[in-house]
mmCIF file of C-alpha atoms in Angstrom:
data_model
loop_
_atom_site.group_PDB
_atom_site.id
_atom_site.type_symbol
_atom_site.label_atom_id
_atom_site.label_comp_id
_atom_site.label_asym_id
_atom_site.label_seq_id
_atom_site.Cartn_x
_atom_site.Cartn_y
_atom_site.Cartn_z
ATOM 1 C CA GLU A 62 -19.222 132.596 130.341
ATOM 2 C CA VAL A 63 -22.268 134.918 130.123
ATOM 3 C CA GLN A 64 -24.330 135.701 133.089
ATOM 4 C CA LEU A 65 -27.808 137.651 133.619
ATOM 5 C CA VAL A 66 -28.407 137.190 137.378
ATOM 6 C CA GLU A 67 -31.881 138.943 137.548
ATOM 7 C CA SER A 68 -33.059 140.020 141.400
ATOM 8 C CA GLY A 69 -35.803 141.906 143.207
ATOM 9 C CA GLY A 70 -39.078 140.165 142.362
ATOM 10 C CA GLY A 71 -41.502 139.564 144.818
ATOM 11 C CA LEU A 72 -44.537 139.441 146.610
ATOM 12 C CA VAL A 73 -46.608 143.260 146.064
ATOM 13 C CA LYS A 74 -50.095 144.680 146.854
ATOM 14 C CA PRO A 75 -52.090 145.706 143.320
ATOM 15 C CA GLY A 76 -50.835 149.652 142.429
ATOM 16 C CA GLY A 77 -47.855 149.332 144.549
ATOM 17 C CA SER A 78 -43.699 149.601 142.479
ATOM 18 C CA LEU A 79 -41.141 147.214 142.297
ATOM 19 C CA ARG A 80 -37.349 147.346 140.767
ATOM 20 C CA LEU A 81 -35.986 144.422 139.280
ATOM 21 C CA SER A 82 -32.248 144.147 138.476
ATOM 22 C CA CYS A 83 -29.901 142.202 136.342
ATOM 23 C CA ALA A 84 -26.279 141.574 136.833
ATOM 24 C CA ALA A 85 -24.596 140.965 133.106
ATOM 25 C CA SER A 86 -21.502 139.542 133.385
ATOM 26 C CA GLY A 87 -18.596 137.776 130.809
ATOM 27 C CA PHE A 88 -18.908 139.886 128.169
ATOM 28 C CA THR A 89 -18.768 143.669 127.317
ATOM 29 C CA PHE A 90 -22.434 144.732 128.946
ATOM 30 C CA SER A 91 -22.217 148.246 127.709
ATOM 31 C CA SER A 92 -21.932 146.698 123.329
ATOM 32 C CA TYR A 93 -25.276 145.234 123.740
ATOM 33 C CA SER A 94 -28.674 145.411 123.432
ATOM 34 C CA MET A 95 -30.607 144.379 126.441
ATOM 35 C CA ASN A 96 -34.873 142.899 127.112
ATOM 36 C CA TRP A 97 -36.832 141.848 129.528
ATOM 37 C CA VAL A 98 -39.251 139.644 128.814
ATOM 38 C CA ARG A 99 -41.970 137.730 131.374
ATOM 39 C CA GLN A 100 -43.683 135.167 131.203
ATOM 40 C CA ALA A 101 -47.177 134.626 133.202
ATOM 41 C CA PRO A 102 -47.870 131.415 134.668
ATOM 42 C CA GLY A 103 -49.047 128.661 132.216
ATOM 43 C CA LYS A 104 -48.480 131.268 129.465
ATOM 44 C CA GLY A 105 -46.161 131.979 126.833
ATOM 45 C CA LEU A 106 -43.284 134.092 126.455
ATOM 46 C CA GLU A 107 -44.073 138.309 126.279
ATOM 47 C CA TRP A 108 -41.307 140.706 125.542
ATOM 48 C CA VAL A 109 -41.833 144.074 127.974
ATOM 49 C CA SER A 110 -39.183 146.714 126.961
ATOM 50 C CA SER A 111 -35.367 146.781 125.056
ATOM 51 C CA ILE A 112 -33.000 149.546 125.594
ATOM 52 C CA SER A 113 -29.907 149.638 123.611
ATOM 53 C CA SER A 114 -26.387 149.674 124.412
ATOM 54 C CA SER A 115 -26.099 153.494 124.883
ATOM 55 C CA SER A 116 -29.942 154.090 126.256
ATOM 56 C CA SER A 117 -30.573 155.857 122.933
ATOM 57 C CA TYR A 118 -33.555 153.710 121.881
ATOM 58 C CA ILE A 119 -36.108 152.158 123.929
ATOM 59 C CA HIS A 120 -39.238 150.363 123.570
ATOM 60 C CA TYR A 121 -42.293 148.956 125.885
ATOM 61 C CA ALA A 122 -44.648 146.794 124.751
ATOM 62 C CA ASP A 123 -48.143 148.687 124.923
ATOM 63 C CA SER A 124 -49.051 146.409 127.862
ATOM 64 C CA VAL A 125 -46.392 148.017 130.058
ATOM 65 C CA LYS A 126 -46.154 151.510 128.338
ATOM 66 C CA GLY A 127 -46.363 154.389 131.075
ATOM 67 C CA ARG A 128 -45.983 152.471 133.646
ATOM 68 C CA PHE A 129 -43.110 150.429 133.545
ATOM 69 C CA THR A 130 -38.887 152.105 132.728
ATOM 70 C CA ILE A 131 -36.336 150.766 131.790
ATOM 71 C CA SER A 132 -32.766 152.049 132.703
ATOM 72 C CA ARG A 133 -28.991 150.435 132.436
ATOM 73 C CA ASP A 134 -25.731 151.340 134.230
ATOM 74 C CA ASN A 135 -22.999 150.572 131.756
ATOM 75 C CA ALA A 136 -20.748 151.048 134.314
ATOM 76 C CA LYS A 137 -22.266 149.141 136.450
ATOM 77 C CA ASN A 138 -22.622 146.369 134.421
ATOM 78 C CA SER A 139 -26.872 145.880 135.329
ATOM 79 C CA LEU A 140 -29.875 146.819 133.248
ATOM 80 C CA TYR A 141 -33.076 147.353 135.122
ATOM 81 C CA LEU A 142 -36.655 147.338 135.092
ATOM 82 C CA GLN A 143 -39.001 149.958 137.294
ATOM 83 C CA MET A 144 -42.379 148.810 137.388
ATOM 84 C CA ASN A 145 -45.275 150.703 139.365
ATOM 85 C CA SER A 146 -49.295 150.741 139.129
ATOM 86 C CA LEU A 147 -48.234 146.936 139.318
ATOM 87 C CA ARG A 148 -51.571 144.652 138.396
ATOM 88 C CA ALA A 149 -52.634 141.210 138.579
ATOM 89 C CA GLU A 150 -51.841 140.826 135.316
ATOM 90 C CA ASP A 151 -47.983 142.025 135.411
ATOM 91 C CA THR A 152 -47.150 138.679 137.736
ATOM 92 C CA ALA A 153 -45.040 136.259 136.114
ATOM 93 C CA VAL A 154 -40.939 135.624 135.941
ATOM 94 C CA TYR A 155 -39.116 137.866 134.514
ATOM 95 C CA TYR A 156 -36.427 137.113 132.444
ATOM 96 C CA CYS A 157 -33.451 139.600 131.508
ATOM 97 C CA ALA A 158 -31.789 138.780 127.449
ATOM 98 C CA ARG A 159 -29.447 139.801 125.069
ATOM 99 C CA GLU A 160 -29.597 140.501 122.267
ATOM 100 C CA THR A 161 -26.780 140.313 119.670
ATOM 101 C CA SER A 162 -26.994 141.597 115.935
ATOM 102 C CA TYR A 163 -25.326 140.495 113.142
ATOM 103 C CA TYR A 164 -24.824 141.271 109.377
ATOM 104 C CA ASP A 165 -24.886 137.971 107.471
ATOM 105 C CA ILE A 166 -23.208 138.881 104.310
ATOM 106 C CA LEU A 167 -24.481 136.022 102.418
ATOM 107 C CA THR A 168 -28.173 136.347 102.695
ATOM 108 C CA GLY A 169 -27.856 140.211 102.924
ATOM 109 C CA TYR A 170 -30.022 139.971 106.031
ATOM 110 C CA GLN A 171 -29.711 141.659 109.467
ATOM 111 C CA HIS A 172 -30.509 138.863 112.208
ATOM 112 C CA TYR A 173 -31.316 139.397 116.097
ATOM 113 C CA TYR A 174 -32.212 136.709 118.369
ATOM 114 C CA PHE A 175 -31.827 136.627 122.260
ATOM 115 C CA GLU A 176 -28.486 134.924 122.322
ATOM 116 C CA TYR A 177 -28.399 135.007 126.529
ATOM 117 C CA TRP A 178 -31.139 134.087 129.025
ATOM 118 C CA GLY A 179 -30.727 135.004 132.460
ATOM 119 C CA GLN A 180 -32.409 132.432 135.192
ATOM 120 C CA GLY A 181 -35.537 135.105 135.890
ATOM 121 C CA THR A 182 -37.788 136.499 138.977
ATOM 122 C CA LEU A 183 -40.860 135.870 140.168
ATOM 123 C CA VAL A 184 -42.923 138.873 140.547
ATOM 124 C CA THR A 185 -46.491 138.275 142.328
ATOM 125 C CA VAL A 186 -48.906 140.969 142.112
ATOM 126 C CA SER A 187 -51.671 139.941 144.531
ATOM 127 C CA SER A 188 -53.516 141.653 147.489
ATOM 128 C CA SER B 119 -48.467 145.029 116.565
ATOM 129 C CA SER B 120 -47.593 142.269 114.895
ATOM 130 C CA GLU B 121 -48.630 138.743 115.578
ATOM 131 C CA LEU B 122 -46.693 135.115 115.539
ATOM 132 C CA THR B 123 -48.915 132.030 115.271
ATOM 133 C CA GLN B 124 -47.843 128.279 116.255
ATOM 134 C CA ASP B 125 -49.673 125.162 116.428
ATOM 135 C CA PRO B 126 -50.620 124.518 120.534
ATOM 136 C CA VAL B 127 -49.221 121.397 119.985
ATOM 137 C CA VAL B 128 -47.670 118.531 118.321
ATOM 138 C CA SER B 129 -46.662 114.651 118.987
ATOM 139 C CA VAL B 130 -43.620 112.286 117.682
ATOM 140 C CA ALA B 131 -42.276 109.119 118.021
ATOM 141 C CA LEU B 132 -39.483 108.997 119.388
ATOM 142 C CA GLY B 133 -36.529 109.274 116.700
ATOM 143 C CA GLN B 134 -38.886 110.860 114.148
ATOM 144 C CA THR B 135 -38.838 114.019 112.407
ATOM 145 C CA VAL B 136 -41.191 116.683 113.781
ATOM 146 C CA ARG B 137 -41.802 120.307 111.902
ATOM 147 C CA ILE B 138 -43.218 123.198 114.400
ATOM 148 C CA THR B 139 -44.415 126.353 111.974
ATOM 149 C CA CYS B 140 -44.767 129.672 112.868
ATOM 150 C CA GLN B 141 -46.151 132.243 110.525
ATOM 151 C CA GLY B 142 -46.399 136.184 110.912
ATOM 152 C CA ASP B 143 -46.010 139.036 108.278
ATOM 153 C CA SER B 144 -43.112 140.367 109.799
ATOM 154 C CA LEU B 145 -40.946 136.908 109.248
ATOM 155 C CA ARG B 146 -41.685 138.468 105.377
ATOM 156 C CA SER B 147 -38.818 141.050 106.498
ATOM 157 C CA TYR B 148 -36.912 139.431 109.005
ATOM 158 C CA TYR B 149 -35.574 135.376 110.152
ATOM 159 C CA ALA B 150 -37.015 133.719 113.112
ATOM 160 C CA SER B 151 -35.398 133.039 115.908
ATOM 161 C CA TRP B 152 -36.483 129.779 117.568
ATOM 162 C CA TYR B 153 -36.399 129.126 121.440
ATOM 163 C CA GLN B 154 -36.903 126.145 123.639
ATOM 164 C CA GLN B 155 -37.895 126.620 127.155
ATOM 165 C CA LYS B 156 -38.382 123.464 129.416
ATOM 166 C CA PRO B 157 -40.356 123.374 132.325
ATOM 167 C CA GLY B 158 -39.088 125.245 135.498
ATOM 168 C CA GLN B 159 -36.563 126.809 132.933
ATOM 169 C CA ALA B 160 -35.265 129.752 131.388
ATOM 170 C CA PRO B 161 -35.578 129.601 127.797
ATOM 171 C CA VAL B 162 -32.993 128.838 125.124
ATOM 172 C CA LEU B 163 -31.492 129.783 122.409
ATOM 173 C CA VAL B 164 -31.434 127.096 119.609
ATOM 174 C CA ILE B 165 -31.488 128.295 115.879
ATOM 175 C CA TYR B 166 -31.132 131.945 114.934
ATOM 176 C CA GLY B 167 -30.726 133.622 111.135
ATOM 177 C CA LYS B 168 -31.520 131.485 108.628
ATOM 178 C CA ASN B 169 -30.510 128.185 109.573
ATOM 179 C CA ASN B 170 -27.133 128.960 112.587
ATOM 180 C CA ARG B 171 -27.286 126.813 115.704
ATOM 181 C CA PRO B 172 -25.499 127.862 119.075
ATOM 182 C CA SER B 173 -22.541 125.503 120.472
ATOM 183 C CA GLY B 174 -24.093 123.084 121.977
ATOM 184 C CA ILE B 175 -27.350 122.415 120.227
ATOM 185 C CA PRO B 176 -27.534 119.708 118.686
ATOM 186 C CA ASP B 177 -27.441 119.202 114.797
ATOM 187 C CA ARG B 178 -31.067 117.318 114.652
ATOM 188 C CA PHE B 179 -32.212 120.840 114.943
ATOM 189 C CA SER B 180 -32.559 122.825 111.944
ATOM 190 C CA GLY B 181 -34.927 126.086 110.807
ATOM 191 C CA SER B 182 -35.703 127.275 107.318
ATOM 192 C CA SER B 183 -37.785 130.242 105.874
ATOM 193 C CA SER B 184 -40.492 130.608 103.035
ATOM 194 C CA GLY B 185 -42.673 133.872 102.520
ATOM 195 C CA ASN B 186 -44.305 134.823 106.097
ATOM 196 C CA THR B 187 -43.994 131.183 107.038
ATOM 197 C CA ALA B 188 -40.678 129.704 109.713
ATOM 198 C CA SER B 189 -40.327 126.886 110.474
ATOM 199 C CA LEU B 190 -37.330 124.175 113.023
ATOM 200 C CA THR B 191 -37.675 120.980 112.214
ATOM 201 C CA ILE B 192 -36.047 118.510 114.710
ATOM 202 C CA THR B 193 -34.759 115.516 112.720
ATOM 203 C CA GLY B 194 -34.938 112.437 115.102
ATOM 204 C CA ALA B 195 -36.203 113.508 117.764
ATOM 205 C CA GLN B 196 -34.767 112.323 120.946
ATOM 206 C CA ALA B 197 -36.934 112.559 124.400
ATOM 207 C CA GLU B 198 -35.087 115.321 125.868
ATOM 208 C CA ASP B 199 -36.517 117.558 123.132
ATOM 209 C CA GLU B 200 -39.920 117.675 124.736
ATOM 210 C CA ALA B 201 -40.484 121.095 125.654
ATOM 211 C CA ASP B 202 -42.364 123.992 124.721
ATOM 212 C CA TYR B 203 -40.855 126.013 121.879
ATOM 213 C CA TYR B 204 -41.075 129.388 120.831
ATOM 214 C CA CYS B 205 -40.470 131.999 117.942
ATOM 215 C CA ASN B 206 -39.288 135.343 117.353
ATOM 216 C CA SER B 207 -38.754 137.493 115.755
ATOM 217 C CA ARG B 208 -38.452 141.802 115.471
ATOM 218 C CA ASP B 209 -41.823 143.778 114.960
ATOM 219 C CA SER B 210 -43.210 144.581 111.501
ATOM 220 C CA SER B 211 -41.659 148.443 112.268
ATOM 221 C CA GLY B 212 -38.312 146.688 113.090
ATOM 222 C CA ASN B 213 -37.654 148.725 115.871
ATOM 223 C CA HIS B 214 -37.415 145.980 118.759
ATOM 224 C CA LEU B 215 -37.774 141.916 118.849
ATOM 225 C CA GLY B 216 -41.139 142.790 119.980
ATOM 226 C CA VAL B 217 -42.914 139.710 118.856
ATOM 227 C CA PHE B 218 -42.936 136.163 119.945
ATOM 228 C CA GLY B 219 -44.751 132.799 118.600
ATOM 229 C CA THR B 220 -48.402 131.730 121.079
ATOM 230 C CA GLY B 221 -45.849 128.674 121.491
ATOM 231 C CA THR B 222 -46.196 124.591 120.400
ATOM 232 C CA LYS B 223 -45.867 122.255 122.811
ATOM 233 C CA VAL B 224 -43.595 119.008 121.196
ATOM 234 C CA THR B 225 -43.862 115.708 123.151
ATOM 235 C CA VAL B 226 -41.798 113.273 122.107
ATOM 236 C CA LEU B 227 -44.083 109.479 122.392
#
Protein backbone atom coordinates (compact mmCIF):
# COMPACT_ATOMS: atom_id res chain seq x y z
CA GLU A 1 0.00 0.00 0.00
CA VAL A 2 1.35 3.39 -0.99
CA GLN A 3 1.71 5.77 1.95
CA LEU A 4 2.88 9.36 2.09
CA VAL A 5 3.18 10.86 5.55
CA GLU A 6 4.02 14.53 5.97
CA SER A 7 5.47 16.03 9.13
CA GLY A 8 7.17 19.19 10.33
CA GLY A 9 4.31 21.65 10.19
CA GLY A 10 3.54 24.07 12.98
CA LEU A 11 3.32 27.70 14.03
CA VAL A 12 6.14 29.99 12.95
CA LYS A 13 6.61 33.74 13.02
CA PRO A 14 6.86 35.80 9.82
CA GLY A 15 10.39 35.67 8.51
CA GLY A 16 11.00 32.33 10.17
CA SER A 17 11.90 28.95 8.72
CA LEU A 18 10.43 25.48 8.74
CA ARG A 19 11.39 22.16 7.18
CA LEU A 20 8.70 19.77 6.04
CA SER A 21 9.30 16.08 5.50
CA CYS A 22 7.35 13.43 3.63
CA ALA A 23 8.03 9.77 4.36
CA ALA A 24 7.14 7.46 1.49
CA SER A 25 6.49 3.74 1.55
CA GLY A 26 4.84 1.04 -0.52
CA PHE A 27 6.53 1.90 -3.81
CA THR A 28 9.97 2.42 -5.34
CA PHE A 29 10.46 6.01 -4.24
CA SER A 30 13.55 6.56 -6.39
CA SER A 31 11.54 5.95 -9.58
CA TYR A 32 9.04 8.79 -9.24
CA SER A 33 8.96 12.56 -9.39
CA MET A 34 7.50 14.09 -6.26
CA ASN A 35 5.66 17.31 -5.61
CA TRP A 36 4.49 19.65 -2.87
CA VAL A 37 1.01 21.13 -3.19
CA ARG A 38 -0.54 23.50 -0.67
CA GLN A 39 -3.99 24.75 0.21
CA ALA A 40 -4.58 27.94 2.14
CA PRO A 41 -7.60 27.92 4.50
CA GLY A 42 -10.79 28.02 2.46
CA LYS A 43 -8.88 28.28 -0.82
CA GLY A 44 -8.05 26.04 -3.75
CA LEU A 45 -5.07 23.83 -4.46
CA GLU A 46 -1.78 25.50 -5.37
CA TRP A 47 1.20 23.60 -6.74
CA VAL A 48 4.39 24.58 -4.92
CA SER A 49 7.34 22.59 -6.24
CA SER A 50 8.42 19.44 -8.03
CA ILE A 51 11.57 17.32 -8.08
CA SER A 52 12.43 14.57 -10.53
CA SER A 53 13.36 11.07 -9.45
CA SER A 54 17.11 11.73 -9.42
CA SER A 55 16.81 15.39 -8.37
CA SER A 56 18.01 16.49 -11.81
CA TYR A 57 14.97 18.66 -12.50
CA ILE A 58 13.49 21.00 -9.93
CA HIS A 59 10.75 23.57 -10.41
CA TYR A 60 9.05 26.11 -8.16
CA ALA A 61 5.95 28.23 -8.26
CA ASP A 62 6.77 31.92 -8.65
CA SER A 63 5.21 32.58 -5.24
CA VAL A 64 7.90 30.56 -3.43
CA LYS A 65 10.91 30.83 -5.75
CA GLY A 66 14.01 31.94 -3.89
CA ARG A 67 12.50 31.16 -0.48
CA PHE A 68 11.65 27.43 -0.61
CA THR A 69 13.97 24.55 -1.47
CA ILE A 70 12.77 21.07 -2.39
CA SER A 71 15.03 18.06 -1.96
CA ARG A 72 14.85 14.31 -1.59
CA ASP A 73 16.85 11.45 -0.12
CA ASN A 74 16.14 8.30 -2.11
CA ALA A 75 18.07 6.17 0.38
CA LYS A 76 15.67 7.29 3.11
CA ASN A 77 12.54 7.34 0.90
CA SER A 78 11.97 10.91 1.96
CA LEU A 79 10.99 14.21 0.40
CA TYR A 80 11.69 17.59 2.00
CA LEU A 81 10.66 21.21 1.69
CA GLN A 82 12.86 23.81 3.35
CA MET A 83 10.82 26.97 3.77
CA ASN A 84 12.62 30.23 4.60
CA SER A 85 11.47 33.84 4.91
CA LEU A 86 7.95 32.65 5.62
CA ARG A 87 5.04 35.03 5.12
CA ALA A 88 1.48 35.05 6.36
CA GLU A 89 0.33 34.05 2.89
CA ASP A 90 2.31 30.82 3.17
CA THR A 91 -0.18 29.63 5.79
CA ALA A 92 -1.66 26.44 4.36
CA VAL A 93 -1.94 22.70 4.55
CA TYR A 94 1.03 21.28 2.67
CA TYR A 95 0.58 17.99 0.84
CA CYS A 96 3.22 15.82 -0.74
CA ALA A 97 2.05 14.04 -3.86
CA ARG A 98 3.52 11.34 -6.03
CA GLU A 99 3.55 12.13 -9.72
CA THR A 100 2.89 9.31 -12.16
CA SER A 101 3.48 9.51 -15.88
CA TYR A 102 2.94 7.07 -18.71
CA TYR A 103 2.82 7.02 -22.47
CA ASP A 104 -0.58 6.11 -23.91
CA ILE A 105 0.14 4.32 -27.16
CA LEU A 106 -3.49 4.66 -28.28
CA THR A 107 -3.62 8.45 -28.01
CA GLY A 108 0.08 9.16 -28.53
CA TYR A 109 0.03 11.34 -25.44
CA GLN A 110 2.27 11.32 -22.39
CA HIS A 111 0.01 11.58 -19.34
CA TYR A 112 0.94 13.09 -15.99
CA TYR A 113 -1.05 13.16 -12.79
CA PHE A 114 -0.84 13.11 -8.99
CA GLU A 115 -1.67 9.51 -8.23
CA TYR A 116 -1.15 9.54 -4.46
CA TRP A 117 -1.37 12.23 -1.81
CA GLY A 118 -0.40 12.44 1.82
CA GLN A 119 -2.81 13.70 4.48
CA GLY A 120 -1.04 17.02 4.74
CA THR A 121 0.67 19.05 7.44
CA LEU A 122 -0.52 22.49 8.55
CA VAL A 123 1.86 25.42 8.45
CA THR A 124 0.70 28.59 10.20
CA VAL A 125 2.71 31.78 9.81
CA SER A 126 1.64 34.31 12.40
CA SER A 127 3.12 36.62 14.99
CA SER B 1 2.24 30.54 -16.21
CA SER B 2 -0.95 28.80 -17.36
CA GLU B 3 -4.42 29.08 -15.88
CA LEU B 4 -7.33 26.68 -15.71
CA THR B 5 -10.82 28.07 -15.18
CA GLN B 6 -13.73 26.22 -13.57
CA ASP B 7 -17.24 27.23 -12.60
CA PRO B 8 -17.23 27.93 -8.83
CA VAL B 9 -20.45 26.11 -7.94
CA VAL B 10 -22.56 23.45 -9.63
CA SER B 11 -25.68 21.76 -8.28
CA VAL B 12 -27.19 18.44 -9.28
CA ALA B 13 -30.27 16.54 -8.15
CA LEU B 14 -29.69 13.15 -6.62
CA GLY B 15 -29.38 10.55 -9.36
CA GLN B 16 -29.02 13.08 -12.16
CA THR B 17 -26.02 13.92 -14.34
CA VAL B 18 -23.66 16.83 -13.86
CA ARG B 19 -20.76 18.01 -15.99
CA ILE B 20 -17.90 20.09 -14.62
CA THR B 21 -15.75 21.95 -17.12
CA CYS B 22 -12.18 23.18 -17.04
CA GLN B 23 -10.80 25.61 -19.61
CA GLY B 24 -7.24 26.58 -20.37
CA ASP B 25 -4.65 26.79 -23.11
CA SER B 26 -2.51 24.01 -21.65
CA LEU B 27 -5.38 21.58 -22.29
CA ARG B 28 -4.69 21.81 -26.01
CA SER B 29 -1.45 19.95 -25.35
CA TYR B 30 -2.14 17.87 -22.24
CA TYR B 31 -5.05 15.89 -20.88
CA ALA B 32 -6.40 17.07 -17.55
CA SER B 33 -6.54 14.98 -14.43
CA TRP B 34 -9.35 15.43 -11.93
CA TYR B 35 -9.34 15.38 -8.13
CA GLN B 36 -12.15 15.11 -5.62
CA GLN B 37 -11.69 16.73 -2.23
CA LYS B 38 -14.07 16.42 0.69
CA PRO B 39 -13.86 18.73 3.72
CA GLY B 40 -10.86 18.04 5.91
CA GLN B 41 -9.49 15.40 3.56
CA ALA B 42 -6.68 15.19 1.04
CA PRO B 43 -7.52 15.29 -2.66
CA VAL B 44 -8.24 11.99 -4.38
CA LEU B 45 -7.54 11.26 -8.05
CA VAL B 46 -10.74 10.36 -9.90
CA ILE B 47 -9.86 10.69 -13.61
CA TYR B 48 -6.55 10.73 -15.51
CA GLY B 49 -5.46 10.49 -19.10
CA LYS B 50 -8.07 10.39 -21.84
CA ASN B 51 -10.70 8.81 -19.55
CA ASN B 52 -9.16 6.49 -16.97
CA ARG B 53 -10.38 5.80 -13.45
CA PRO B 54 -8.08 4.60 -10.66
CA SER B 55 -9.06 1.44 -8.89
CA GLY B 56 -11.94 2.07 -6.49
CA ILE B 57 -13.41 5.06 -8.33
CA PRO B 58 -17.02 4.35 -9.40
CA ASP B 59 -17.75 4.16 -13.11
CA ARG B 60 -20.26 7.00 -12.80
CA PHE B 61 -17.19 9.27 -13.08
CA SER B 62 -15.95 9.89 -16.62
CA GLY B 63 -13.77 12.39 -18.41
CA SER B 64 -13.63 13.95 -21.85
CA SER B 65 -11.74 16.66 -23.66
CA SER B 66 -12.14 18.91 -26.69
CA GLY B 67 -9.87 21.75 -27.71
CA ASN B 68 -9.05 23.84 -24.65
CA THR B 69 -11.81 22.34 -22.50
CA ALA B 70 -11.77 19.26 -20.28
CA SER B 71 -14.90 17.89 -18.64
CA LEU B 72 -15.67 15.64 -15.72
CA THR B 73 -19.10 14.03 -15.81
CA ILE B 74 -20.87 12.35 -12.91
CA THR B 75 -23.70 10.18 -14.24
CA GLY B 76 -26.22 9.38 -11.53
CA ALA B 77 -24.77 11.60 -8.81
CA GLN B 78 -24.83 10.25 -5.27
CA ALA B 79 -24.88 12.12 -2.00
CA GLU B 80 -21.29 11.09 -1.35
CA ASP B 81 -20.19 12.86 -4.54
CA GLU B 82 -20.77 16.24 -2.90
CA ALA B 83 -17.27 17.69 -2.79
CA ASP B 84 -14.85 20.12 -4.38
CA TYR B 85 -13.42 19.06 -7.72
CA TYR B 86 -10.17 20.33 -9.22
CA CYS B 87 -8.68 19.83 -12.64
CA ASN B 88 -4.94 19.85 -13.20
CA SER B 89 -2.58 19.75 -16.13
CA ARG B 90 1.03 20.23 -17.02
CA ASP B 91 1.89 23.87 -17.53
CA SER B 92 2.42 25.23 -21.03
CA SER B 93 6.18 24.77 -20.81
CA GLY B 94 5.60 21.06 -20.22
CA ASN B 95 8.00 21.08 -17.30
CA HIS B 96 5.72 20.33 -14.37
CA LEU B 97 2.16 19.68 -13.19
CA GLY B 98 1.94 23.20 -11.92
CA VAL B 99 -1.54 24.19 -13.03
CA PHE B 100 -4.64 23.58 -10.95
CA GLY B 101 -8.09 24.71 -11.85
CA THR B 102 -9.91 27.18 -9.64
CA GLY B 103 -12.12 24.41 -8.29
CA THR B 104 -15.83 23.56 -8.49
CA LYS B 105 -18.04 22.93 -5.49
CA VAL B 106 -20.58 20.24 -6.41
CA THR B 107 -23.74 20.22 -4.32
CA VAL B 108 -26.06 17.20 -4.54
CA LEU B 109 -29.66 18.22 -3.86
